[in-house]
mmCIF file with all atom_site columns, C-alpha atoms in Angstrom:
data_model
loop_
_atom_site.group_PDB
_atom_site.id
_atom_site.type_symbol
_atom_site.label_atom_id
_atom_site.label_alt_id
_atom_site.label_comp_id
_atom_site.label_asym_id
_atom_site.label_entity_id
_atom_site.label_seq_id
_atom_site.pdbx_PDB_ins_code
_atom_site.Cartn_x
_atom_site.Cartn_y
_atom_site.Cartn_z
_atom_site.occupancy
_atom_site.B_iso_or_equiv
_atom_site.pdbx_formal_charge
_atom_site.auth_seq_id
_atom_site.auth_comp_id
_atom_site.auth_asym_id
_atom_site.auth_atom_id
_atom_site.pdbx_PDB_model_num
ATOM 1  C CA . MET L 1 1  ? 0.218   0.076  -0.423 1.00 0.00 ? 1011 MET L CA 1
ATOM 2  C CA . PRO L 1 2  ? 1.293   3.688  -1.100 1.00 0.00 ? 1012 PRO L CA 1
ATOM 3  C CA . SER L 1 3  ? 2.015   5.880  2.246  1.00 0.00 ? 1013 SER L CA 1
ATOM 4  C CA . ALA L 1 4  ? -0.617  8.363  1.430  1.00 0.00 ? 1014 ALA L CA 1
ATOM 5  C CA . ASP L 1 5  ? -3.409  5.613  1.619  1.00 0.00 ? 1015 ASP L CA 1
ATOM 6  C CA . LEU L 1 6  ? -2.160  4.452  5.232  1.00 0.00 ? 1016 LEU L CA 1
ATOM 7  C CA . LEU L 1 7  ? -2.072  8.101  6.424  1.00 0.00 ? 1017 LEU L CA 1
ATOM 8  C CA . ILE L 1 8  ? -5.442  8.696  4.585  1.00 0.00 ? 1018 ILE L CA 1
ATOM 9  C CA . LEU L 1 9  ? -6.833  4.962  6.367  1.00 0.00 ? 1019 LEU L CA 1
ATOM 10 C CA . LYS L 1 10 ? -5.660  6.622  9.357  1.00 0.00 ? 1020 LYS L CA 1
ATOM 11 C CA . ALA L 1 11 ? -7.644  9.650  9.508  1.00 0.00 ? 1021 ALA L CA 1
ATOM 12 C CA . VAL L 1 12 ? -10.350 7.346  8.900  1.00 0.00 ? 1022 VAL L CA 1
ATOM 13 C CA . LEU L 1 13 ? -9.910  4.410  11.073 1.00 0.00 ? 1023 LEU L CA 1
ATOM 14 C CA . HIS L 1 14 ? -9.687  6.593  14.447 1.00 0.00 ? 1024 HIS L CA 1
ATOM 15 C CA . ASP L 1 15 ? -13.472 6.668  14.280 1.00 0.00 ? 1025 ASP L CA 1
ATOM 16 C CA . TRP L 1 16 ? -14.445 3.432  14.386 1.00 0.00 ? 1026 TRP L CA 1
ATOM 17 C CA . SER L 1 17 ? -14.500 0.663  17.363 1.00 0.00 ? 1027 SER L CA 1
ATOM 18 C CA . ASP L 1 18 ? -11.453 -1.340 17.799 1.00 0.00 ? 1028 ASP L CA 1
ATOM 19 C CA . ALA L 1 19 ? -14.294 -4.525 16.492 1.00 0.00 ? 1029 ALA L CA 1
ATOM 20 C CA . LYS L 1 20 ? -15.041 -1.970 12.883 1.00 0.00 ? 1030 LYS L CA 1
ATOM 21 C CA . CYS L 1 21 ? -11.156 -1.187 12.387 1.00 0.00 ? 1031 CYS L CA 1
ATOM 22 C CA . ALA L 1 22 ? -10.672 -4.989 12.574 1.00 0.00 ? 1032 ALA L CA 1
ATOM 23 C CA . VAL L 1 23 ? -13.352 -5.659 9.811  1.00 0.00 ? 1033 VAL L CA 1
ATOM 24 C CA . ILE L 1 24 ? -12.404 -2.783 7.799  1.00 0.00 ? 1034 ILE L CA 1
ATOM 25 C CA . LEU L 1 25 ? -7.916  -3.905 7.461  1.00 0.00 ? 1035 LEU L CA 1
ATOM 26 C CA . GLU L 1 26 ? -9.590  -7.871 7.329  1.00 0.00 ? 1036 GLU L CA 1
ATOM 27 C CA . ARG L 1 27 ? -11.256 -6.509 3.821  1.00 0.00 ? 1037 ARG L CA 1
ATOM 28 C CA . CYS L 1 28 ? -8.347  -3.953 2.920  1.00 0.00 ? 1038 CYS L CA 1
ATOM 29 C CA . TRP L 1 29 ? -6.356  -7.420 3.190  1.00 0.00 ? 1039 TRP L CA 1
ATOM 30 C CA . GLN L 1 30 ? -8.287  -9.651 1.100  1.00 0.00 ? 1040 GLN L CA 1
ATOM 31 C CA . ALA L 1 31 ? -8.843  -6.890 -1.548 1.00 0.00 ? 1041 ALA L CA 1
ATOM 32 C CA . MET L 1 32 ? -4.700  -7.062 -1.486 1.00 0.00 ? 1042 MET L CA 1
#
């Protein structure tokens, strides 16, 4: 993942619960 994408993802994930972040990250990993 390009570093800019990670910064954007970080800016989005800070508003979500740990459980939701885990789901989002799992789906990102599956898509790669």
